[in-house]
CSV table of N, CA and C in Angstrom, one decimal:
chain,number,residue,atom,x,y,z
A,24,MET,N,52.3,-18.8,91.5
A,24,MET,CA,51.3,-19.1,90.5
A,24,MET,C,50.2,-18.1,90.2
A,25,GLU,N,50.2,-17.3,91.2
A,25,GLU,CA,49.3,-16.1,91.0
A,25,GLU,C,49.8,-15.3,89.8
A,26,VAL,N,51.0,-15.1,89.7
A,26,VAL,CA,51.5,-14.5,88.4
A,26,VAL,C,51.0,-15.1,87.4
A,27,ILE,N,51.0,-16.1,87.2
A,27,ILE,CA,50.5,-16.8,85.9
A,27,ILE,C,49.0,-16.5,85.6
A,28,LEU,N,48.3,-16.6,86.8
A,28,LEU,CA,46.9,-16.0,86.5
A,28,LEU,C,47.0,-14.6,86.3
A,29,TYR,N,47.8,-13.8,86.7
A,29,TYR,CA,47.8,-12.5,86.3
A,29,TYR,C,48.2,-12.3,85.0
A,30,ILE,N,49.2,-13.1,84.5
A,30,ILE,CA,49.5,-13.1,83.2
A,30,ILE,C,48.6,-13.4,82.2
A,31,ALA,N,47.9,-14.8,82.5
A,31,ALA,CA,46.8,-15.2,81.7
A,31,ALA,C,45.8,-14.2,81.6
A,32,ALA,N,45.2,-13.4,82.6
A,32,ALA,CA,44.3,-12.5,82.7
A,32,ALA,C,44.8,-11.5,81.7
A,33,LEU,N,46.1,-11.0,81.8
A,33,LEU,CA,46.5,-9.8,81.0
A,33,LEU,C,46.5,-10.2,79.6
A,34,ILE,N,46.8,-11.5,79.2
A,34,ILE,CA,47.0,-12.1,78.0
A,34,ILE,C,45.5,-12.0,77.5
A,35,ALA,N,44.6,-12.5,78.2
A,35,ALA,CA,43.1,-12.5,78.0
A,35,ALA,C,42.5,-11.2,77.7
A,36,ALA,N,43.0,-10.3,78.4
A,36,ALA,CA,42.6,-8.8,78.5
A,36,ALA,C,43.2,-8.2,77.2
A,37,ILE,N,44.4,-8.6,76.8
A,37,ILE,CA,44.9,-8.0,75.5
A,37,ILE,C,44.4,-8.9,74.2
A,38,GLY,N,43.9,-9.9,74.5
A,38,GLY,CA,43.5,-10.7,73.3
A,38,GLY,C,42.0,-10.3,73.4
A,39,PHE,N,41.2,-9.8,74.4
A,39,PHE,CA,39.9,-9.3,74.3
A,39,PHE,C,40.2,-7.9,73.5
A,40,LEU,N,41.1,-7.2,74.1
A,40,LEU,CA,41.1,-5.9,73.5
A,40,LEU,C,41.4,-5.9,71.9
A,41,VAL,N,42.3,-6.7,71.6
A,41,VAL,CA,42.5,-6.9,70.1
A,41,VAL,C,41.2,-7.3,69.2
A,42,LEU,N,40.7,-8.3,70.0
A,42,LEU,CA,39.2,-8.6,69.4
A,42,LEU,C,38.3,-7.6,69.3
A,43,CYS,N,38.1,-6.8,70.3
A,43,CYS,CA,37.4,-5.5,70.1
A,43,CYS,C,37.7,-4.7,69.3
A,44,ILE,N,39.1,-4.3,69.3
A,44,ILE,CA,39.6,-3.4,68.0
A,44,ILE,C,39.5,-3.9,66.9
A,45,SER,N,39.6,-5.3,66.4
A,45,SER,CA,39.5,-5.7,65.1
A,45,SER,C,37.8,-5.8,64.8
A,46,VAL,N,37.0,-6.0,65.8
A,46,VAL,CA,35.7,-6.1,65.6
A,46,VAL,C,35.4,-4.6,65.3
A,47,GLY,N,35.8,-3.6,66.1
A,47,GLY,CA,35.6,-2.2,65.6
A,47,GLY,C,36.0,-1.8,64.4
A,48,MET,N,37.3,-2.2,64.1
A,48,MET,CA,37.6,-2.0,62.5
A,48,MET,C,36.8,-2.6,61.4
A,49,THR,N,36.5,-3.8,61.7
A,49,THR,CA,35.5,-4.4,60.8
A,49,THR,C,34.2,-3.7,60.7
A,50,LEU,N,33.7,-3.2,61.9
A,50,LEU,CA,32.4,-2.7,61.8
A,50,LEU,C,32.5,-1.3,61.4
A,51,PHE,N,33.8,-0.6,61.4
A,51,PHE,CA,33.8,0.8,60.9
A,51,PHE,C,34.0,0.5,59.3
A,52,SER,N,34.8,-0.8,58.9
A,52,SER,CA,34.9,-0.8,57.3
A,52,SER,C,33.6,-1.2,56.8
A,53,LEU,N,32.8,-1.9,57.6
A,53,LEU,CA,31.5,-2.3,57.4
A,53,LEU,C,30.6,-1.3,57.2
A,54,LYS,N,30.6,0.0,58.0
A,54,LYS,CA,29.8,1.0,58.0
A,54,LYS,C,30.3,1.7,56.7
A,55,ASN,N,31.6,1.9,56.2
A,55,ASN,CA,31.9,2.6,55.1
A,55,ASN,C,31.4,1.9,53.9
A,56,THR,N,31.4,0.5,54.0
A,56,THR,CA,30.7,-0.3,52.7
A,56,THR,C,29.2,0.1,52.7
A,57,LEU,N,28.5,0.0,53.9
A,57,LEU,CA,27.1,0.1,53.9
A,57,LEU,C,26.7,1.4,53.5
A,58,ASN,N,27.6,2.6,53.8
A,58,ASN,CA,27.1,3.9,53.6
A,58,ASN,C,27.4,4.0,51.8
A,59,SER,N,28.4,3.3,51.2
A,59,SER,CA,28.6,3.5,49.9
A,59,SER,C,27.3,2.6,49.1
A,60,MET,N,26.9,1.5,49.8
A,60,MET,CA,25.9,0.8,49.2
A,60,MET,C,24.5,1.7,49.2
A,61,ALA,N,24.4,2.3,50.4
A,61,ALA,CA,23.1,3.0,50.6
A,61,ALA,C,23.2,4.1,49.5
A,62,GLY,N,24.2,4.8,49.4
A,62,GLY,CA,24.5,6.0,48.3
A,62,GLY,C,24.1,5.2,46.8
A,63,THR,N,24.9,4.0,46.5
A,63,THR,CA,24.5,3.5,45.4
A,63,THR,C,22.9,3.0,45.2
A,64,VAL,N,22.2,2.7,46.1
A,64,VAL,CA,20.9,2.2,46.3
A,64,VAL,C,20.1,3.5,46.0
A,65,ALA,N,20.5,4.5,46.8
A,65,ALA,CA,19.8,5.6,46.4
A,65,ALA,C,19.9,6.3,45.4
A,66,GLY,N,21.1,6.2,44.4
A,66,GLY,CA,21.0,6.5,43.0
A,66,GLY,C,20.3,5.5,42.0
A,67,ILE,N,20.4,4.3,42.5
A,67,ILE,CA,19.5,3.4,41.7
A,67,ILE,C,18.0,3.8,41.9
A,68,GLU,N,17.6,4.1,43.2
A,68,GLU,CA,16.3,4.4,43.5
A,68,GLU,C,15.8,5.5,42.7
A,69,GLY,N,16.6,6.5,42.5
A,69,GLY,CA,16.5,7.8,41.7
A,69,GLY,C,16.3,7.6,40.2
A,70,GLN,N,17.3,6.6,39.6
A,70,GLN,CA,17.1,6.3,38.3
A,70,GLN,C,16.0,5.3,38.1
A,71,MET,N,15.6,4.5,39.2
A,71,MET,CA,14.2,3.6,38.9
A,71,MET,C,12.9,4.7,39.0
A,72,GLU,N,13.1,5.9,39.6
A,72,GLU,CA,11.8,6.6,39.6
A,72,GLU,C,11.9,7.4,38.2
A,73,GLY,N,12.9,7.8,37.6
A,73,GLY,CA,13.1,8.4,36.2
A,73,GLY,C,12.5,7.2,35.3
A,74,ILE,N,12.9,6.1,35.3
A,74,ILE,CA,12.6,5.0,34.5
A,74,ILE,C,11.2,4.7,34.8
A,75,THR,N,10.6,4.8,35.7
A,75,THR,CA,9.3,4.6,36.1
A,75,THR,C,8.4,5.7,35.5
A,76,ARG,N,8.8,7.0,35.6
A,76,ARG,CA,8.0,8.0,34.9
A,76,ARG,C,8.1,8.0,33.5
A,77,GLU,N,9.3,7.6,32.8
A,77,GLU,CA,9.3,7.3,31.3
A,77,GLU,C,8.6,6.2,30.9
A,78,THR,N,8.6,5.2,31.8
A,78,THR,CA,7.9,3.9,31.4
A,78,THR,C,6.2,4.4,31.5
A,79,THR,N,5.9,5.0,32.4
A,79,THR,CA,4.4,5.5,32.5
A,79,THR,C,4.0,6.3,31.4
A,80,SER,N,4.9,7.3,30.9
A,80,SER,CA,4.5,8.0,29.9
A,80,SER,C,4.7,7.3,28.5
A,81,LEU,N,5.6,6.6,28.6
A,81,LEU,CA,5.5,5.8,27.3
A,81,LEU,C,4.3,4.8,27.2
A,82,LEU,N,3.9,4.1,28.2
A,82,LEU,CA,2.7,3.2,28.1
A,82,LEU,C,1.3,4.2,27.8
A,83,GLU,N,1.3,5.4,28.4
A,83,GLU,CA,0.2,6.3,27.9
A,83,GLU,C,0.1,6.5,26.4
A,84,LYS,N,1.3,6.7,26.0
A,84,LYS,CA,1.5,7.3,24.6
A,84,LYS,C,1.0,5.8,23.8
A,85,THR,N,1.6,4.7,24.2
A,85,THR,CA,1.3,3.4,23.7
A,85,THR,C,-0.3,3.1,23.5
A,86,ASN,N,-0.8,3.4,24.6
A,86,ASN,CA,-2.4,3.2,24.7
A,86,ASN,C,-3.0,4.2,23.7
A,87,THR,N,-2.6,5.4,23.7
A,87,THR,CA,-3.2,6.4,22.9
A,87,THR,C,-2.9,6.1,21.4
A,88,LEU,N,-1.8,5.5,20.9
A,88,LEU,CA,-1.7,5.0,19.6
A,88,LEU,C,-2.4,3.9,19.5
A,89,ALA,N,-2.6,2.9,20.4
A,89,ALA,CA,-3.4,1.7,20.0
A,89,ALA,C,-4.8,2.1,20.0
A,90,GLU,N,-5.4,2.9,20.8
A,90,GLU,CA,-6.8,3.4,20.5
A,90,GLU,C,-7.0,4.1,18.9
A,91,ASP,N,-6.1,4.8,18.7
A,91,ASP,CA,-6.0,5.6,17.3
A,91,ASP,C,-6.0,4.4,16.3
A,92,ILE,N,-5.0,3.5,16.4
A,92,ILE,CA,-5.0,2.4,15.6
A,92,ILE,C,-6.1,1.8,15.3
A,93,THR,N,-6.7,1.4,16.5
A,93,THR,CA,-8.3,0.6,16.5
A,93,THR,C,-9.2,1.5,15.7
A,94,GLN,N,-9.4,2.7,16.1
A,94,GLN,CA,-10.3,3.4,15.4
A,94,GLN,C,-10.2,3.6,13.8
A,95,LYS,N,-8.8,3.6,13.6
A,95,LYS,CA,-8.4,3.8,12.0
A,95,LYS,C,-8.7,2.3,11.3
A,96,SER,N,-8.2,1.4,12.2
A,96,SER,CA,-8.6,0.0,11.6
A,96,SER,C,-10.1,-0.2,11.4
A,97,ALA,N,-10.9,0.3,12.3
A,97,ALA,CA,-12.5,0.0,12.2
A,97,ALA,C,-12.9,1.0,11.1
A,98,LYS,N,-12.2,2.0,11.0
A,98,LYS,CA,-12.7,2.8,9.7
A,98,LYS,C,-12.3,2.2,8.4
A,99,LEU,N,-11.0,1.7,8.4
A,99,LEU,CA,-10.4,1.0,7.3
A,99,LEU,C,-11.3,-0.4,7.0
A,100,ASN,N,-11.8,-1.0,8.0
A,100,ASN,CA,-12.8,-2.1,7.9
A,100,ASN,C,-14.0,-1.9,6.9
A,101,SER,N,-14.6,-0.6,7.2
A,101,SER,CA,-15.8,-0.2,6.6
A,101,SER,C,-15.4,0.2,5.0
A,102,VAL,N,-14.3,0.6,4.8
A,102,VAL,CA,-13.9,0.8,3.5
A,102,VAL,C,-13.6,-0.4,2.8
A,103,VAL,N,-13.0,-1.3,3.6
A,103,VAL,CA,-12.9,-2.8,2.8
A,103,VAL,C,-14.0,-3.3,2.4
A,104,ASP,N,-15.0,-3.2,3.5
A,104,ASP,CA,-16.3,-3.8,3.2
A,104,ASP,C,-17.1,-3.3,2.1
A,105,ALA,N,-17.0,-1.8,2.0
A,105,ALA,CA,-17.5,-1.2,0.7
A,105,ALA,C,-17.1,-1.7,-0.5
A,106,VAL,N,-15.6,-1.6,-0.5
A,106,VAL,CA,-14.8,-2.1,-1.8
A,106,VAL,C,-15.2,-3.5,-2.1
A,107,LYS,N,-15.4,-4.4,-1.1
A,107,LYS,CA,-15.9,-5.7,-1.3
A,107,LYS,C,-17.2,-6.0,-1.8
A,108,ASN,N,-18.2,-5.0,-1.2
A,108,ASN,CA,-19.6,-5.1,-1.8
A,108,ASN,C,-19.4,-4.5,-3.2
A,109,ILE,N,-18.9,-3.6,-3.5
A,109,ILE,CA,-18.8,-3.0,-5.0
A,109,ILE,C,-18.3,-4.1,-5.9
A,110,GLY,N,-17.3,-4.9,-5.5
A,110,GLY,CA,-16.7,-6.0,-6.2
A,110,GLY,C,-17.7,-7.1,-6.5
A,111,GLU,N,-18.5,-7.4,-5.3
A,111,GLU,CA,-19.6,-8.5,-5.5
A,111,GLU,C,-20.7,-7.9,-6.6
A,112,SER,N,-21.0,-6.8,-6.3
A,112,SER,CA,-22.1,-6.2,-7.2
A,112,SER,C,-21.7,-6.1,-8.7
A,113,VAL,N,-20.2,-5.9,-8.9
A,113,VAL,CA,-19.5,-5.9,-10.3
A,113,VAL,C,-19.6,-7.3,-10.9
A,114,ASN,N,-19.3,-8.2,-10.0
A,114,ASN,CA,-19.3,-9.7,-10.4
A,114,ASN,C,-20.9,-10.2,-10.9
A,115,GLY,N,-21.7,-9.8,-9.7
A,115,GLY,CA,-23.2,-10.1,-10.2
A,115,GLY,C,-23.6,-9.5,-11.5
A,116,LEU,N,-23.0,-8.4,-11.6
A,116,LEU,CA,-23.6,-7.5,-12.8
A,116,LEU,C,-22.9,-8.3,-14.2
A,117,ASN,N,-21.7,-8.7,-13.9
A,117,ASN,CA,-21.1,-9.5,-15.1
A,117,ASN,C,-21.7,-10.8,-15.2
A,118,ASN,N,-22.1,-11.4,-14.1
A,118,ASN,CA,-22.8,-12.6,-14.4
A,118,ASN,C,-24.2,-12.5,-15.1
A,119,SER,N,-24.9,-11.3,-14.7
A,119,SER,CA,-26.1,-11.0,-15.3
A,119,SER,C,-25.9,-10.8,-16.8
A,120,ILE,N,-24.9,-10.1,-17.3
A,120,ILE,CA,-24.8,-9.7,-18.6
A,120,ILE,C,-24.4,-10.9,-19.4
A,121,ASN,N,-23.5,-11.7,-18.7
A,121,ASN,CA,-23.3,-13.0,-19.4
A,121,ASN,C,-24.4,-13.9,-19.7
A,122,GLN,N,-25.3,-14.0,-18.6
A,122,GLN,CA,-26.3,-14.9,-18.9
A,122,GLN,C,-27.4,-14.3,-19.8
A,123,ILE,N,-27.5,-12.8,-19.9
A,123,ILE,CA,-28.4,-12.4,-20.9
A,123,ILE,C,-27.6,-12.6,-22.3
A,124,THR,N,-26.5,-12.2,-22.5
A,124,THR,CA,-25.7,-12.6,-23.6
A,124,THR,C,-25.9,-14.0,-24.1
A,125,THR,N,-25.8,-14.9,-23.2
A,125,THR,CA,-26.1,-16.4,-23.6
A,125,THR,C,-27.3,-16.5,-23.9
A,126,SER,N,-28.2,-16.2,-23.3
A,126,SER,CA,-29.5,-16.1,-23.7
A,126,SER,C,-30.2,-15.6,-25.0
A,127,ILE,N,-29.6,-14.6,-25.3
A,127,ILE,CA,-29.7,-13.9,-26.6
A,127,ILE,C,-29.1,-14.7,-27.7
A,128,SER,N,-27.9,-15.1,-27.4
A,128,SER,CA,-27.1,-15.8,-28.6
A,128,SER,C,-27.8,-17.3,-28.8
A,129,SER,N,-28.2,-17.9,-27.7
A,129,SER,CA,-29.0,-19.3,-27.9
A,129,SER,C,-30.3,-19.0,-28.6
A,130,GLU,N,-31.2,-17.9,-28.1
A,130,GLU,CA,-32.3,-17.4,-29.0
A,130,GLU,C,-32.1,-17.1,-30.4
A,131,VAL,N,-31.2,-16.5,-30.6
A,131,VAL,CA,-30.7,-16.1,-32.1
A,131,VAL,C,-30.6,-17.1,-32.7
A,132,SER,N,-29.7,-18.1,-32.3
A,132,SER,CA,-29.3,-19.4,-33.0
A,132,SER,C,-30.6,-20.1,-33.2
A,133,LYS,N,-31.5,-20.2,-32.3
A,133,LYS,CA,-32.7,-21.0,-32.4
A,133,LYS,C,-33.5,-20.4,-33.4
A,134,ASN,N,-33.6,-19.1,-33.6
A,134,ASN,CA,-34.6,-18.3,-34.4
A,134,ASN,C,-33.9,-17.9,-35.7
A,135,GLU,N,-32.9,-18.4,-35.9
A,135,GLU,CA,-31.9,-17.6,-37.1
A,135,GLU,C,-33.0,-17.7,-38.2
A,136,GLU,N,-33.6,-18.8,-38.7
A,136,GLU,CA,-34.2,-18.9,-39.9
A,136,GLU,C,-35.6,-17.8,-39.8
A,137,LYS,N,-35.9,-17.9,-38.7
A,137,LYS,CA,-37.3,-16.8,-38.7
A,137,LYS,C,-36.6,-15.2,-38.8
A,138,ILE,N,-35.6,-15.0,-38.3
A,138,ILE,CA,-34.8,-13.8,-38.3
A,138,ILE,C,-34.5,-13.5,-39.8
A,139,ALA,N,-34.0,-14.5,-40.5
A,139,ALA,CA,-33.6,-14.1,-41.9
A,139,ALA,C,-35.0,-14.0,-42.6
A,140,GLN,N,-36.2,-14.7,-42.1
A,140,GLN,CA,-37.5,-14.4,-43.0
A,140,GLN,C,-37.7,-13.1,-42.8
A,141,VAL,N,-37.8,-12.6,-41.4
A,141,VAL,CA,-38.2,-11.4,-41.1
A,141,VAL,C,-37.4,-10.2,-42.1
A,142,VAL,N,-36.2,-10.5,-42.0
A,142,VAL,CA,-35.4,-9.4,-42.8
A,142,VAL,C,-35.7,-9.5,-44.2
A,143,GLN,N,-36.1,-10.7,-44.8
A,143,GLN,CA,-36.5,-10.7,-46.1
A,143,GLN,C,-37.7,-9.9,-46.4
A,144,TRP,N,-38.5,-10.3,-45.4
A,144,TRP,CA,-40.0,-9.6,-45.6
A,144,TRP,C,-39.9,-8.2,-45.3
A,145,SER,N,-39.1,-7.8,-44.5
A,145,SER,CA,-39.1,-6.3,-44.2
A,145,SER,C,-38.4,-5.5,-45.4
A,146,ASN,N,-37.5,-6.5,-46.1
A,146,ASN,CA,-36.9,-5.8,-47.3
A,146,ASN,C,-37.9,-5.8,-48.6
A,147,VAL,N,-38.5,-6.9,-48.6
A,147,VAL,CA,-39.7,-6.9,-49.7
A,147,VAL,C,-40.7,-5.8,-49.1
A,148,ALA,N,-41.2,-5.5,-48.1
A,148,ALA,CA,-41.9,-4.4,-47.6
A,148,ALA,C,-41.5,-3.1,-47.9
A,149,LEU,N,-40.2,-2.7,-47.7
A,149,LEU,CA,-39.7,-1.6,-48.0
A,149,LEU,C,-39.6,-1.3,-49.5
A,150,GLU,N,-39.5,-2.4,-50.3
A,150,GLU,CA,-39.5,-2.2,-51.7
A,150,GLU,C,-40.8,-1.9,-52.3
A,151,ILE,N,-41.8,-2.5,-51.6
A,151,ILE,CA,-43.3,-2.3,-52.1
A,151,ILE,C,-43.5,-0.9,-51.7
A,152,ALA,N,-43.1,-0.5,-50.5
A,152,ALA,CA,-43.3,0.9,-50.2
A,152,ALA,C,-42.7,1.9,-51.2
A,153,GLU,N,-41.6,1.7,-51.5
A,153,GLU,CA,-40.9,2.7,-52.4
A,153,GLU,C,-41.6,2.6,-53.7
A,154,LYS,N,-41.9,1.3,-54.4
A,154,LYS,CA,-42.6,1.4,-55.5
A,154,LYS,C,-44.0,2.2,-55.5
A,155,TRP,N,-44.6,1.8,-54.2
A,155,TRP,CA,-46.0,2.7,-54.0
A,155,TRP,C,-45.9,4.1,-54.3
A,156,LYS,N,-44.7,4.6,-53.4
A,156,LYS,CA,-44.5,6.1,-53.7
A,156,LYS,C,-44.3,6.4,-55.1
A,157,GLN,N,-43.5,5.7,-55.9
A,157,GLN,CA,-43.0,6.0,-57.2
A,157,GLN,C,-44.4,5.9,-58.0
A,158,ARG,N,-45.5,4.8,-57.5
A,158,ARG,CA,-46.5,4.7,-58.5
A,158,ARG,C,-47.4,6.0,-58.4
A,159,LYS,N,-47.6,6.5,-57.0
A,159,LYS,CA,-48.4,7.6,-56.7
A,159,LYS,C,-47.9,8.9,-57.5
A,160,THR,N,-46.7,8.9,-57.5
A,160,THR,CA,-46.0,9.9,-58.2
A,160,THR,C,-46.3,9.9,-59.6
A,161,ILE,N,-46.2,8.8,-60.2
A,161,ILE,CA,-46.4,8.6,-61.6
A,161,ILE,C,-48.1,8.8,-61.8
A,162,ASP,N,-48.8,8.2,-61.0
A,162,ASP,CA,-50.3,8.4,-61.1
A,162,ASP,C,-50.7,9.9,-61.2
A,163,GLN,N,-50.1,10.6,-60.3
A,163,GLN,CA,-50.3,12.1,-60.2
A,163,GLN,C,-50.0,12.6,-61.6
A,164,ASP,N,-48.7,12.5,-61.9
A,164,ASP,CA,-48.3,13.0,-63.4
A,164,ASP,C,-49.3,12.6,-64.4
A,165,ASP,N,-49.7,11.4,-64.2
A,165,ASP,CA,-50.8,10.9,-65.2
A,165,ASP,C,-52.0,11.6,-65.2
A,166,VAL,N,-52.4,11.8,-63.9
A,166,VAL,CA,-53.8,12.6,-63.7
A,166,VAL,C,-53.5,14.1,-64.3
A,167,ASP,N,-52.5,14.6,-63.9
A,167,ASP,CA,-52.3,16.0,-64.4
A,167,ASP,C,-52.2,16.2,-65.8
A,168,LYS,N,-51.6,15.1,-66.6
A,168,LYS,CA,-51.7,15.1,-68.2
A,168,LYS,C,-52.9,15.0,-68.6
A,169,SER,N,-53.5,13.8,-68.1
A,169,SER,CA,-54.9,13.5,-68.6
A,169,SER,C,-55.8,14.8,-68.3
A,170,THR,N,-55.7,15.5,-67.2
A,170,THR,CA,-56.6,16.8,-67.0
A,170,THR,C,-56.2,17.8,-67.9
A,171,GLU,N,-55.2,17.9,-68.3
A,171,GLU,CA,-54.8,18.9,-69.2
A,171,GLU,C,-55.3,18.5,-70.7
A,172,LYS,N,-55.1,17.4,-71.0
A,172,LYS,CA,-55.8,17.0,-72.4
A,172,LYS,C,-57.3,17.3,-72.3
A,173,ILE,N,-58.0,16.7,-71.3
A,173,ILE,CA,-59.3,17.0,-71.1
A,173,ILE,C,-59.6,18.6,-71.3
A,174,VAL,N,-58.9,19.2,-70.7
A,174,VAL,CA,-59.3,20.8,-70.6
A,174,VAL,C,-58.9,21.2,-72.0
A,175,LYS,N,-57.9,20.9,-72.7
A,175,LYS,CA,-57.7,21.3,-73.9
A,175,LYS,C,-58.8,20.8,-75.0
A,176,SER,N,-59.2,19.5,-74.8
A,176,SER,CA,-60.1,19.1,-75.6
A,176,SER,C,-61.6,19.6,-75.4
A,177,SER,N,-61.8,20.0,-74.2
A,177,SER,CA,-62.9,20.6,-73.9
A,177,SER,C,-63.2,22.2,-74.5
A,178,SER,N,-61.9,22.5,-74.6
A,178,SER,CA,-61.6,23.9,-74.9
A,178,SER,C,-62.0,23.8,-76.4
A,179,LYS,N,-61.4,23.1,-77.2
A,179,LYS,CA,-61.6,22.9,-78.5
A,179,LYS,C,-63.1,22.7,-78.9
A,180,PHE,N,-63.7,21.9,-77.9
A,180,PHE,CA,-65.0,21.5,-78.2
A,180,PHE,C,-65.8,22.7,-78.1
A,181,ARG,N,-65.7,23.6,-77.3
A,181,ARG,CA,-66.4,24.7,-76.9
A,181,ARG,C,-66.2,25.7,-78.0
A,182,ARG,N,-65.2,25.7,-78.5
A,182,ARG,CA,-64.8,26.8,-79.8
A,182,ARG,C,-65.7,26.4,-81.0
A,183,LYS,N,-65.7,25.0,-81.3
A,183,LYS,CA,-66.5,24.6,-82.3
A,183,LYS,C,-67.7,24.5,-82.4
A,184,LYS,N,-68.5,24.7,-81.2
A,184,LYS,CA,-70.0,24.9,-80.9
A,184,LYS,C,-70.2,26.4,-81.5
């Protein structure tokens, strides 16, 4: 019976040896897999560093562009405000002109008869002034003729004496 014990011990030892060899092979295979994964992770880590650098650079450029856009937007806002103010001023001027035109039209229509009378009287005054000028010219001619007659008659009168 001792032999069965030895055989059982030998089988157990062989089983243990097979177990150890299979565990060793598994661990060796696992080591290769882990080494491969470590290489892959190292590659990914390098790529991540590159991506991180590019992302940082891109963020800096984006921030610079955002600041530039903000400044230009602020400048553009002042231009838009100025144009808006000009538009409001022009609208105000148009409203004032419309009010003045309406006021003048209503006053003209209210005083239409008076304006017609003023025009008539001014025409009459112009005609009188023109006739007055003509009369002065005629009067001066008459004076000159009369003076000549007097001078001639006085000359005749002196000769007769």
